[in-house]
PDB file of C-alpha atoms in Angstrom:
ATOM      1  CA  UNK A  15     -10.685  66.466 255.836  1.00 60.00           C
ATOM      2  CA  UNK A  16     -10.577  66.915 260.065  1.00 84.00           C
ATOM      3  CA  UNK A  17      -7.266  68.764 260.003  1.00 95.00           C
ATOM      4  CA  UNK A  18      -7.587  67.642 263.962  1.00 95.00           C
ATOM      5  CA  UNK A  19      -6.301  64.097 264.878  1.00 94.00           C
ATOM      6  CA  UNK A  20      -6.718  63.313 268.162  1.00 93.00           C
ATOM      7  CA  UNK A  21      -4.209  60.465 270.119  1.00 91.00           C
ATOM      8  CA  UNK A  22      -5.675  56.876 268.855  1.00 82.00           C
ATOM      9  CA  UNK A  23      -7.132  58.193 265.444  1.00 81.00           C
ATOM     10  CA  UNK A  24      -4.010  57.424 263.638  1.00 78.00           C
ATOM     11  CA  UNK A  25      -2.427  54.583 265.805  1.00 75.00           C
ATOM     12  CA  UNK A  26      -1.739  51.113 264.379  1.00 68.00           C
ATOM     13  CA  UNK A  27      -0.003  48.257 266.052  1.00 63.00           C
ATOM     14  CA  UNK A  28       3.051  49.769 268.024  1.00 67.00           C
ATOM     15  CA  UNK A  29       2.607  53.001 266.436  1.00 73.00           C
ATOM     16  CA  UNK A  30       1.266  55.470 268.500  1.00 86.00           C
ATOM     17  CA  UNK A  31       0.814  57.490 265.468  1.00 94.00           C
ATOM     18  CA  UNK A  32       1.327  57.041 261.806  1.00 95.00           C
ATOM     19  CA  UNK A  33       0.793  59.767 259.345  1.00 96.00           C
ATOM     20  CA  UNK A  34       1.567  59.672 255.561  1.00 96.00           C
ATOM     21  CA  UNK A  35       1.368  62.693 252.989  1.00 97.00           C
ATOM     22  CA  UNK A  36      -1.324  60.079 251.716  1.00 95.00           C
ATOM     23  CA  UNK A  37      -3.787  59.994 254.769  1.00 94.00           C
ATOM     24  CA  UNK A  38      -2.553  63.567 255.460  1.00 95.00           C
ATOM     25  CA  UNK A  39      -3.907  64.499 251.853  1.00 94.00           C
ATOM     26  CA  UNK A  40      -1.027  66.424 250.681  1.00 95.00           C
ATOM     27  CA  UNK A  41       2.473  65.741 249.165  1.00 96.00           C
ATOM     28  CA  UNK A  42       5.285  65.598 251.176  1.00 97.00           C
ATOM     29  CA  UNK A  43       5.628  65.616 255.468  1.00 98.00           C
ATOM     30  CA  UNK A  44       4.706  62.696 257.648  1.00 98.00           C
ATOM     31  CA  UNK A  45       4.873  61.714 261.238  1.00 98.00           C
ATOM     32  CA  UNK A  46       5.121  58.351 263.118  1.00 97.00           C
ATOM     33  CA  UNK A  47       5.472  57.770 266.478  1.00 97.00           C
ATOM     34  CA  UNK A  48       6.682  54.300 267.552  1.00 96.00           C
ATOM     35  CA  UNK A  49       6.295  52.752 271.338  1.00 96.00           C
ATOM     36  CA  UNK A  50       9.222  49.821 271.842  1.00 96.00           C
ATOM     37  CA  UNK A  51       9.186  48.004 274.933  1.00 96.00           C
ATOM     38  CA  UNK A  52      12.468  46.861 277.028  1.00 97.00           C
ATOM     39  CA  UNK A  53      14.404  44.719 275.047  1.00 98.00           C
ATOM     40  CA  UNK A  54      12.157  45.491 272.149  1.00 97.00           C
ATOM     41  CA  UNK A  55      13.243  46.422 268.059  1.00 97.00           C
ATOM     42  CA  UNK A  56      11.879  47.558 264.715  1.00 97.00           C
ATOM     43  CA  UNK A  57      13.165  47.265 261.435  1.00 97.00           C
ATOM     44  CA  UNK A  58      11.303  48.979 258.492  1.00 97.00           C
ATOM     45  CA  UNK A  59      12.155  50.596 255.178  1.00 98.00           C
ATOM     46  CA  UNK A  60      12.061  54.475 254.628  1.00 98.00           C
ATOM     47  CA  UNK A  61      11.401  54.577 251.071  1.00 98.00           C
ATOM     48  CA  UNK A  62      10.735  57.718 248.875  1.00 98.00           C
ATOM     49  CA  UNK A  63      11.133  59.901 252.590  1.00 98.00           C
ATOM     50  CA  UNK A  64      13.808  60.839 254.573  1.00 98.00           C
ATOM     51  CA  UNK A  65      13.279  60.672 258.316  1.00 98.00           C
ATOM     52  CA  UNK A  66      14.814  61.600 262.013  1.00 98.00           C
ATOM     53  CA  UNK A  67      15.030  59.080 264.483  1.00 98.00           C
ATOM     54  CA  UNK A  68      14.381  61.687 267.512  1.00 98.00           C
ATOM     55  CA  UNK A  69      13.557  60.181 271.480  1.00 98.00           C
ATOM     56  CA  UNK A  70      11.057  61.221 272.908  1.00 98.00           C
ATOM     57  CA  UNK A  71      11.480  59.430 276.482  1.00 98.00           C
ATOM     58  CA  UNK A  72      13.943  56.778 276.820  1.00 98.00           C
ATOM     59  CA  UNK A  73      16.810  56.396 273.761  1.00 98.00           C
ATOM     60  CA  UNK A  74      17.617  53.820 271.230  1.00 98.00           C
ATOM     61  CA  UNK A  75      20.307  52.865 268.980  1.00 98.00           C
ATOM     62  CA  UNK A  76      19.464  53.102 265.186  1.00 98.00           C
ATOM     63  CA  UNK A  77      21.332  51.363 262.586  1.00 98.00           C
ATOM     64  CA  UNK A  78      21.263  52.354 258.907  1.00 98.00           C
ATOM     65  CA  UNK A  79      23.456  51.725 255.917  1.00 97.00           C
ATOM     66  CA  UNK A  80      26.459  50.137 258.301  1.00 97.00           C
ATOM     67  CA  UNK A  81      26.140  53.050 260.384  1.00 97.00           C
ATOM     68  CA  UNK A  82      25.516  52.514 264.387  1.00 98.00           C
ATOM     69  CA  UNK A  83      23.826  55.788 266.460  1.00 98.00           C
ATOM     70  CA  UNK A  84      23.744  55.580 270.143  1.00 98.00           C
ATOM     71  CA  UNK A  85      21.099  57.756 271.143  1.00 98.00           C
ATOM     72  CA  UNK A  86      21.076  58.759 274.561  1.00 98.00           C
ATOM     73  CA  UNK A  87      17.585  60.200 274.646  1.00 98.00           C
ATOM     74  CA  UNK A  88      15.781  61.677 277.630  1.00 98.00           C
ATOM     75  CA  UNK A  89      13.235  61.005 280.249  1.00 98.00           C
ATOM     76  CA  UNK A  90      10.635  63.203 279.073  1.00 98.00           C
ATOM     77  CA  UNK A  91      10.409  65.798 276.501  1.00 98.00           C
ATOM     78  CA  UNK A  92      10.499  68.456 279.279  1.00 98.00           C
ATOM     79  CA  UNK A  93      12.949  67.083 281.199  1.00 98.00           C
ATOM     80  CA  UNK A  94      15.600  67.828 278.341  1.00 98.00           C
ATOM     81  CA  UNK A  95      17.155  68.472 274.777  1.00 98.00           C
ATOM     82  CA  UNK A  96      17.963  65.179 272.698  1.00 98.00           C
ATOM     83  CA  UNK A  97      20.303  64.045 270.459  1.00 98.00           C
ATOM     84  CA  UNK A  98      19.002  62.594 267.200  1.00 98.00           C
ATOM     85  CA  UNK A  99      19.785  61.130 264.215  1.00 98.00           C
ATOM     86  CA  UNK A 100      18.923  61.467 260.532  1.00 98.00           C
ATOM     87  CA  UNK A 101      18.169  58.596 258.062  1.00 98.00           C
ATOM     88  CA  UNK A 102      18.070  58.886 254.424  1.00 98.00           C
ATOM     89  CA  UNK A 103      15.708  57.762 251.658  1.00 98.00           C
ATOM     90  CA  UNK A 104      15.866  54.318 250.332  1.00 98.00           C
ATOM     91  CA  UNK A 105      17.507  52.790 253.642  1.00 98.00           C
ATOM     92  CA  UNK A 106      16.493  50.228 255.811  1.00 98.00           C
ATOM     93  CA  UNK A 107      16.793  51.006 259.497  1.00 98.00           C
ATOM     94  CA  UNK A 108      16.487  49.406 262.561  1.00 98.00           C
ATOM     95  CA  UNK A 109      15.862  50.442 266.251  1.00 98.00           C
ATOM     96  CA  UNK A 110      16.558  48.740 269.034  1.00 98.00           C
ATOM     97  CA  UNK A 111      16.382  49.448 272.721  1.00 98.00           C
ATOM     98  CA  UNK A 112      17.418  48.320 276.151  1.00 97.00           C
ATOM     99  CA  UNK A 113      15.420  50.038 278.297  1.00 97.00           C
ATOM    100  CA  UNK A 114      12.031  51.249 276.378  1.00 97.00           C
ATOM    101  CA  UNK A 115      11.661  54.153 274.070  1.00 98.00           C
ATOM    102  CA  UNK A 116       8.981  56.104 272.631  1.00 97.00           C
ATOM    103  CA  UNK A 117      10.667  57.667 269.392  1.00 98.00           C
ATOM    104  CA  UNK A 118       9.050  60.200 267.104  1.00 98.00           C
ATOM    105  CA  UNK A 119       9.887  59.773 263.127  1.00 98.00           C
ATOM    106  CA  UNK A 120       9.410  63.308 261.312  1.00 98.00           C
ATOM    107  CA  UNK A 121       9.208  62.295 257.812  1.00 98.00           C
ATOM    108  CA  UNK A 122       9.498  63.912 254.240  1.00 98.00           C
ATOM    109  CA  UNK A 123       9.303  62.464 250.470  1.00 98.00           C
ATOM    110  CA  UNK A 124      11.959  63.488 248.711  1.00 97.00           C
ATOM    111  CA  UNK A 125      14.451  63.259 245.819  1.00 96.00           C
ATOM    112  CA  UNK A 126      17.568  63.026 246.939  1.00 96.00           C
ATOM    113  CA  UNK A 127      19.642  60.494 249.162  1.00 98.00           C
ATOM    114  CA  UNK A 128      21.750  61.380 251.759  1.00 98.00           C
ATOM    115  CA  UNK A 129      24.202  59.546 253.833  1.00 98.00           C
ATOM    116  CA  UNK A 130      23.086  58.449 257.655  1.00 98.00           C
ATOM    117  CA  UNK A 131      24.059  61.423 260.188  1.00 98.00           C
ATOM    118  CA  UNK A 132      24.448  61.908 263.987  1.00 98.00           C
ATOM    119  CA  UNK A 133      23.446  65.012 265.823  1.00 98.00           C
ATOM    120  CA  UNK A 134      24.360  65.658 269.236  1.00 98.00           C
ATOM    121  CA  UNK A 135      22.286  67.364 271.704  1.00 98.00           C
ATOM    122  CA  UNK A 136      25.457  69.804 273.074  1.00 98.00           C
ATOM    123  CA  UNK A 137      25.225  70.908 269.328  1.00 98.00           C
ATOM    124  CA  UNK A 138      20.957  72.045 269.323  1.00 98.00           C
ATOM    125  CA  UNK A 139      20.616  75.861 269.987  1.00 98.00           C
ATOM    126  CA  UNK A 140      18.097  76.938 272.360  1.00 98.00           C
ATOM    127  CA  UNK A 141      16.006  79.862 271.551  1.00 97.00           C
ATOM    128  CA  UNK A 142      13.874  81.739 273.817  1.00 98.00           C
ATOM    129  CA  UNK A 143      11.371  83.664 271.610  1.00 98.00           C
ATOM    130  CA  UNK A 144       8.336  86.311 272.384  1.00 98.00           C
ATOM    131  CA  UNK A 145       7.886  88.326 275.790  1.00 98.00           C
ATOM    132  CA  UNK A 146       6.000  88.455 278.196  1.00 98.00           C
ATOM    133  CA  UNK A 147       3.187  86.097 277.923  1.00 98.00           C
ATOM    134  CA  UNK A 148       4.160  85.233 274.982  1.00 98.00           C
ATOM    135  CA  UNK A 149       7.245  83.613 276.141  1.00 98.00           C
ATOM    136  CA  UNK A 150       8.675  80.060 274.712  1.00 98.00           C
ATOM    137  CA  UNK A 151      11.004  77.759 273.992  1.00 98.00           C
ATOM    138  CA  UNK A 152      12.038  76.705 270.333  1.00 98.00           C
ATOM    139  CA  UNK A 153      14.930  73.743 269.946  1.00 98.00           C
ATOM    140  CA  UNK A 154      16.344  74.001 266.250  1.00 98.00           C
ATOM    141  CA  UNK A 155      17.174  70.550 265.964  1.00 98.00           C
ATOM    142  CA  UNK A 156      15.988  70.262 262.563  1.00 98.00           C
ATOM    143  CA  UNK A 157      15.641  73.825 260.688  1.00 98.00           C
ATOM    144  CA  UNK A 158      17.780  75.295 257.990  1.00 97.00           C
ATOM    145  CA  UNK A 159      20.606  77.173 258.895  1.00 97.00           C
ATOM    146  CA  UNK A 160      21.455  74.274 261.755  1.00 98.00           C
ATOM    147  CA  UNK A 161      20.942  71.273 260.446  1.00 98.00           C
ATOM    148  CA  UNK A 162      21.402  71.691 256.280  1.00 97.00           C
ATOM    149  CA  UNK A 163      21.496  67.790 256.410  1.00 98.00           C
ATOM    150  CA  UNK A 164      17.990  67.028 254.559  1.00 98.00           C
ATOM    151  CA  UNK A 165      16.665  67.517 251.152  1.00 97.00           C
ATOM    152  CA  UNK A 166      12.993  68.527 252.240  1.00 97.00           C
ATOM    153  CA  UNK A 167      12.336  67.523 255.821  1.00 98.00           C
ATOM    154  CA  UNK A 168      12.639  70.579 258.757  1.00 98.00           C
ATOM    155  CA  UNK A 169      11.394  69.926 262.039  1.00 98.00           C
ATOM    156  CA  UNK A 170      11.734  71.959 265.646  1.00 98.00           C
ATOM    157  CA  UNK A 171      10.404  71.869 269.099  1.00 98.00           C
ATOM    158  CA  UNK A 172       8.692  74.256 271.396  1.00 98.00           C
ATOM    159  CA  UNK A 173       8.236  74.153 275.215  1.00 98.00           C
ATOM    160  CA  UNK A 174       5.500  76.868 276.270  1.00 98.00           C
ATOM    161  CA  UNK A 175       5.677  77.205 280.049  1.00 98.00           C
ATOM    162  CA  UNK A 176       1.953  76.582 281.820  1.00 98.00           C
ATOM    163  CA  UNK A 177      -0.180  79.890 280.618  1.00 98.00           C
ATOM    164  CA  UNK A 178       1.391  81.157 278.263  1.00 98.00           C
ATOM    165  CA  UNK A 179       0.929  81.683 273.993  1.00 98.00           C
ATOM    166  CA  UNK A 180       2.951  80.207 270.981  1.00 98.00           C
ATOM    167  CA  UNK A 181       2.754  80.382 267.944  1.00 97.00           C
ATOM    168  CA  UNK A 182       2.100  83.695 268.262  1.00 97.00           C
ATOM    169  CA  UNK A 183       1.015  86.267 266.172  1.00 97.00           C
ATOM    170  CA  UNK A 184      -0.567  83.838 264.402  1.00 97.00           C
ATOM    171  CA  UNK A 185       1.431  83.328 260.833  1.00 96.00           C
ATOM    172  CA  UNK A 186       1.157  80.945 257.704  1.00 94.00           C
ATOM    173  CA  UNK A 187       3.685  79.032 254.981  1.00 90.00           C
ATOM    174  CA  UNK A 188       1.646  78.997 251.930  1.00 85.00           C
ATOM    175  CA  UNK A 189       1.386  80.083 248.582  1.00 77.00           C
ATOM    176  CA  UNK A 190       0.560  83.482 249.247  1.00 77.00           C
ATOM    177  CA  UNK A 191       4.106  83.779 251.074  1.00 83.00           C
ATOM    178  CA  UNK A 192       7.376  83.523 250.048  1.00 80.00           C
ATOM    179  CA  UNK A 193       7.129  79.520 250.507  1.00 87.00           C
ATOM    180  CA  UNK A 194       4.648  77.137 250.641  1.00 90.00           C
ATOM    181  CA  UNK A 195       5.260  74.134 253.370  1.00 95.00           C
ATOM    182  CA  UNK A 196       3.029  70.918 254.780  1.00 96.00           C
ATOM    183  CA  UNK A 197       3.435  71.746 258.560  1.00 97.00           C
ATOM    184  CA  UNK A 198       2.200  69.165 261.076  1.00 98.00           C
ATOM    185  CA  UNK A 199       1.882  70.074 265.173  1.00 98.00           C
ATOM    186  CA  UNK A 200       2.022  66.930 267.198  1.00 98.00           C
ATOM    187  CA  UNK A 201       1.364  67.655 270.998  1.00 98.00           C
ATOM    188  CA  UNK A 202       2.573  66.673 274.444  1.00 98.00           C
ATOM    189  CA  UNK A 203       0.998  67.819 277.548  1.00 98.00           C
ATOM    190  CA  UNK A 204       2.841  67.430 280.958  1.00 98.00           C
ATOM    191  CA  UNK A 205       1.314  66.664 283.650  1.00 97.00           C
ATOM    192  CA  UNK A 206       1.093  68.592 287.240  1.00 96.00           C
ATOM    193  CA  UNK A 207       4.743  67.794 287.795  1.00 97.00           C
ATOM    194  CA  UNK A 208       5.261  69.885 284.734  1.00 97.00           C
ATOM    195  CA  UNK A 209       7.808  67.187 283.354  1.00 98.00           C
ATOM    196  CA  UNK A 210       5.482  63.655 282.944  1.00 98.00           C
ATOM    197  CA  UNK A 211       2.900  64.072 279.879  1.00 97.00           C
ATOM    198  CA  UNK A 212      -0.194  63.086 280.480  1.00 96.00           C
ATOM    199  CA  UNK A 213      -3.987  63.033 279.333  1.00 95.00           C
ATOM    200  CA  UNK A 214      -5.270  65.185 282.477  1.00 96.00           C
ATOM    201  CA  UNK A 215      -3.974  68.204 280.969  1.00 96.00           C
ATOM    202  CA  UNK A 216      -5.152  70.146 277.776  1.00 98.00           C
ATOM    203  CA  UNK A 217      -4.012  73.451 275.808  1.00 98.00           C
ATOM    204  CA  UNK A 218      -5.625  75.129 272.671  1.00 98.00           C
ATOM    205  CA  UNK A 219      -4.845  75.411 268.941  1.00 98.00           C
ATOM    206  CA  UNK A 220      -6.064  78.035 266.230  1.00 97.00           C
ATOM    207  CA  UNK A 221      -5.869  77.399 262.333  1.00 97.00           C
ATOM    208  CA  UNK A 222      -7.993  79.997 260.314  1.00 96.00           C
ATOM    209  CA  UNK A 223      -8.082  81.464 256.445  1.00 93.00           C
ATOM    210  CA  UNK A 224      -8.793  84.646 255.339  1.00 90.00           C
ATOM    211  CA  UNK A 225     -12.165  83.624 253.724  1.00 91.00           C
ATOM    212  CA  UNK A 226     -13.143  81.387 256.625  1.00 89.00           C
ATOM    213  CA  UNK A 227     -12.653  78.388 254.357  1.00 92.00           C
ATOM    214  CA  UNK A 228     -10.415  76.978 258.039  1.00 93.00           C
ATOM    215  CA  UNK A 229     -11.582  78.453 260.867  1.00 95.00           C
ATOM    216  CA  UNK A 230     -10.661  75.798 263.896  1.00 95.00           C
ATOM    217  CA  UNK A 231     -10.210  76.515 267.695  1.00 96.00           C
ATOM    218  CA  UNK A 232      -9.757  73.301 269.287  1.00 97.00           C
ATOM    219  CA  UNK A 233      -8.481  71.574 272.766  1.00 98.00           C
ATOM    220  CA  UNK A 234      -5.540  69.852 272.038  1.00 98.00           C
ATOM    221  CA  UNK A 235      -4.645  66.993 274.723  1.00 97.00           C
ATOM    222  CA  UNK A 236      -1.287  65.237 274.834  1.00 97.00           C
ATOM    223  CA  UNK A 237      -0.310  62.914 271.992  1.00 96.00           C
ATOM    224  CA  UNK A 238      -3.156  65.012 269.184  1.00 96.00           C
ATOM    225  CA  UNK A 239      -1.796  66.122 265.954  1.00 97.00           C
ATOM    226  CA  UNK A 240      -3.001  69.183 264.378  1.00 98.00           C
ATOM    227  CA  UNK A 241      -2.435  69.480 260.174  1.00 97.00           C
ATOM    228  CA  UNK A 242      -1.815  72.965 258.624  1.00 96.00           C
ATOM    229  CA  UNK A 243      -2.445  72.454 254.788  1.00 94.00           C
ATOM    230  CA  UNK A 244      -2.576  76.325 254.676  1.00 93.00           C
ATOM    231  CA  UNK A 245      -3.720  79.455 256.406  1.00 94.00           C
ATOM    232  CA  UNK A 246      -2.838  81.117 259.626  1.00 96.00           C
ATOM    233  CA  UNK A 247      -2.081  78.962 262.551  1.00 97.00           C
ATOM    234  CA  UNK A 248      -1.854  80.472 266.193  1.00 96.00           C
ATOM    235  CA  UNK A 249      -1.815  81.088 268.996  1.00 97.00           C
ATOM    236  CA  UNK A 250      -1.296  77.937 270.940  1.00 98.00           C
ATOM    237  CA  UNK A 251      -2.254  78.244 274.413  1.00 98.00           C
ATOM    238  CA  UNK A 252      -1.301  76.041 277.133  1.00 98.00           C
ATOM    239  CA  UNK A 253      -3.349  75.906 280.054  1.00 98.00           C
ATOM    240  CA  UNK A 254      -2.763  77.250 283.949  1.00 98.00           C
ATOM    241  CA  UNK A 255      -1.115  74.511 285.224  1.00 98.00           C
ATOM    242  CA  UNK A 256       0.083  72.459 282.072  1.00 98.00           C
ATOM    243  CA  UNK A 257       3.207  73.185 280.279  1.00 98.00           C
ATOM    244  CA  UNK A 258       2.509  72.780 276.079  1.00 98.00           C
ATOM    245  CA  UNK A 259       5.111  70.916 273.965  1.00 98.00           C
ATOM    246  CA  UNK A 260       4.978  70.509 270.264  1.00 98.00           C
ATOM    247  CA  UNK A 261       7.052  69.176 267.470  1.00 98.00           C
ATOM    248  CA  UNK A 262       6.657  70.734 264.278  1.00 98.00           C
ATOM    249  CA  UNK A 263       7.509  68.853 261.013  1.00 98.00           C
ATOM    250  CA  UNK A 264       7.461  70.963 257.526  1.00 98.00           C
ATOM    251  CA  UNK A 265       8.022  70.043 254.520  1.00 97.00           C
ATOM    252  CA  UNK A 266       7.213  71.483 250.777  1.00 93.00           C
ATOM    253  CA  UNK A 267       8.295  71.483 246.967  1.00 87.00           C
ATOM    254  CA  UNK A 268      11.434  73.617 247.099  1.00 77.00           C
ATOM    255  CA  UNK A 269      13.779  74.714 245.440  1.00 78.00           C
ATOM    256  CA  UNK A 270      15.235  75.628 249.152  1.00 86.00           C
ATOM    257  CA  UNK A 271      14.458  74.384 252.577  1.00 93.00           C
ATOM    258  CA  UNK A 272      12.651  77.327 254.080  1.00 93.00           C
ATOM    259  CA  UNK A 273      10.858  78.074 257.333  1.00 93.00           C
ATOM    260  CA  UNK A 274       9.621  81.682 255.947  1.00 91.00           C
ATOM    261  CA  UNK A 275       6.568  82.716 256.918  1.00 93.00           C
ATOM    262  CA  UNK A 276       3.878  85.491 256.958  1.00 94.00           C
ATOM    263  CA  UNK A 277       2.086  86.892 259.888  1.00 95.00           C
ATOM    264  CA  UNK A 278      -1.759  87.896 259.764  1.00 95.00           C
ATOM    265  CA  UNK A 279      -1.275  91.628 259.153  1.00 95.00           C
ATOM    266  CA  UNK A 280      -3.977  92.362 262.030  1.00 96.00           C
ATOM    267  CA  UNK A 281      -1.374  91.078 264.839  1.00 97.00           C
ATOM    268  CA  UNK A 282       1.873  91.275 263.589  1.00 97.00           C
ATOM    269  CA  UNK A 283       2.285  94.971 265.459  1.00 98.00           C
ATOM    270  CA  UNK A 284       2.720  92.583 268.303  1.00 97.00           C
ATOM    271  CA  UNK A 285       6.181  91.895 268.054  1.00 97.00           C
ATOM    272  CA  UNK A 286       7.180  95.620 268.607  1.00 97.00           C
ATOM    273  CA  UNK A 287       5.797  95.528 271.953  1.00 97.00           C
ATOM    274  CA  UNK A 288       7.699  92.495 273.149  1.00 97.00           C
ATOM    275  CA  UNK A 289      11.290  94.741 273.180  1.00 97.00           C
ATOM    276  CA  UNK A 290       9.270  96.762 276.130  1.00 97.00           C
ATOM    277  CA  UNK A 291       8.150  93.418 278.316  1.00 98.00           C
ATOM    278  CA  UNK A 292      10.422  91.290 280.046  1.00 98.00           C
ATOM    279  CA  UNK A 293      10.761  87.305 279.158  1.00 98.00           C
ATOM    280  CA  UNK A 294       9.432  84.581 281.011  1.00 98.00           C
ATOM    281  CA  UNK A 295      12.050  83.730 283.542  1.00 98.00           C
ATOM    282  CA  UNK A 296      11.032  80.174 283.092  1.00 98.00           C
ATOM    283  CA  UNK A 297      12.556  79.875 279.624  1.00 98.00           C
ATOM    284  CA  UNK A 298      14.625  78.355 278.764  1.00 98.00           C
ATOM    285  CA  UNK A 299      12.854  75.545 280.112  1.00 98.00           C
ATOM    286  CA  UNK A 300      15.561  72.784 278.849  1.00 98.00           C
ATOM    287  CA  UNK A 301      19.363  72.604 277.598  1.00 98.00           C
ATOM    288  CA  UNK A 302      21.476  69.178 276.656  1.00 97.00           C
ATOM    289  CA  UNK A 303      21.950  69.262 280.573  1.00 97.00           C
ATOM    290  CA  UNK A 304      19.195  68.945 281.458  1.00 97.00           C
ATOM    291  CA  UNK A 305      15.817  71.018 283.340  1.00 97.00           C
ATOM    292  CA  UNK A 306      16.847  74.790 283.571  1.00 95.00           C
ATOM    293  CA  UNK A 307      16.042  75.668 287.283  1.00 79.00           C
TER     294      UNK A 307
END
């Protein structure tokens, strides 16, 4: 199984991708990304998975079980922090737009079914995590302790400012740690104007295993998706130039949403040095206001 999908390997019709636990080859998290033109709108059915309905550039209005969401959106993924929405199992939703909107859909199969839910941007804490060079972004959108509206699905961004390392010291969610999750990476890549992705632009991605069973180092460009099934998964590295945005999606059995996670004991002593370095005056990149200059 390529655990590397790059943009266009798993795009059908007006999805720019479309990722299922079955053509992932595990249980639970998905991933579509949908493309809808001016004027344009989508109806489909969310059946045994939960979902958000979170803009990526441009915003929508999503309608589910009599409910009506008004998404404001943004221009760009680095540009700001969104409001979303969540939609439950068993619904049928529609989105509509007025102006374009390129939507991401972080999915997980599930058990039980919610009600519809709005989130507001104002309400998404910004976190600016590491030192140094090791500096980023994360937007907790989606992860327990903020958002305890989902049975299985947690989801988060990152913003790594040009140069720097995420995901870093490299760490793992599997059955050798206190939970086991399905964790999917899909990438955006701005552009020399730092705020407009685009294909010119490229970062890098590690996934290894102890035993050298995984053992990828790859160049990730914007719009690839990277699977973790298990094993270690850092640093990602965005290049000189090219700021490095990712949405992560987990999901796993349970009992409890968790994002715990181990570090590879060879790099963990890294976090004791970041109290001595100072952070990345670029980050926070974004707020719900907008660019942080």
């Amino acid at each position: 199984m390529s655990l590397h999908r790059p943009l266009g390997t798993l795009s059908r019709g007006e999805n720019a991708v479309e990722l299922t636990p079955d053509t992932a080859g595990w249980q639970r998290a998905g991933l579509r990304v949908l493309l809808l033109h001016p004027g344009g709108s989508v109806e489909f059915d969310t059946g045994d998975h939960e979902a958000f309905v979170l803009p990526l550039s441009g915003g929508c209005v999503v309608e589910v079980d009599g409910e009506r969401f008004e998404l404001e959106g943004r221009d760009s993924v680095f540009s700001r922090v969104s409001d979303f929405a969540y939609v439950p199992r068993d619904a049928r939703v529609r989105l509509s737009t007025k102006d374009g909107v390129e939507v991401a859909l972080p999915t997980a199969r599930c058990e039980r079914r919610l009600a519809p839910k709005y989130g507001p941007a104002e309400n998404v804490p910004v976190e600016v995590r590491g030192a140094g060079s090791a500096t980023r972004q994360v937007t907790n959108f989606g992860v327990p302790g903020v958002w305890d509206h989902a049975d299985r699905l947690m989801a988060c961004e990152l913003i790594t400012p040009d140069g720097n390392w995420s995901s870093y010291p490299p760490h793992k969610h599997d059955h050798t740690c206190e939970v086991a999750n399905e964790e999917i990476y899909y990438f955006r890549i701005a552009g020399r104007d730092k705020v407009t992705p685009s294909r010119e632009g490229f970062g890098f991605h590690r996934t290894y295993t102890d035993n050298g069973d995984v053992d990828e180092n790859v160049t990730v460009r914007d719009g690839d998706v990277f699977l973790i099934p298990r094993g270690y998964h850092g640093p990602c590295v965005a290049a000189p130039g090219y700021p490095m945005y990712y949405l992560n999606v987990l999901a796993g059995p349970g009992p409890q949403r968790s994002m715990a996670f181990c570090d590879d004991p060879a790099h963990t002593w890294i976090r004791d040095t970041w109290p001595k370095q100072r952070l990345d005056p670029r980050c926070p990149v974004t707020t719900a206001e907008g660019r942080v200059e």
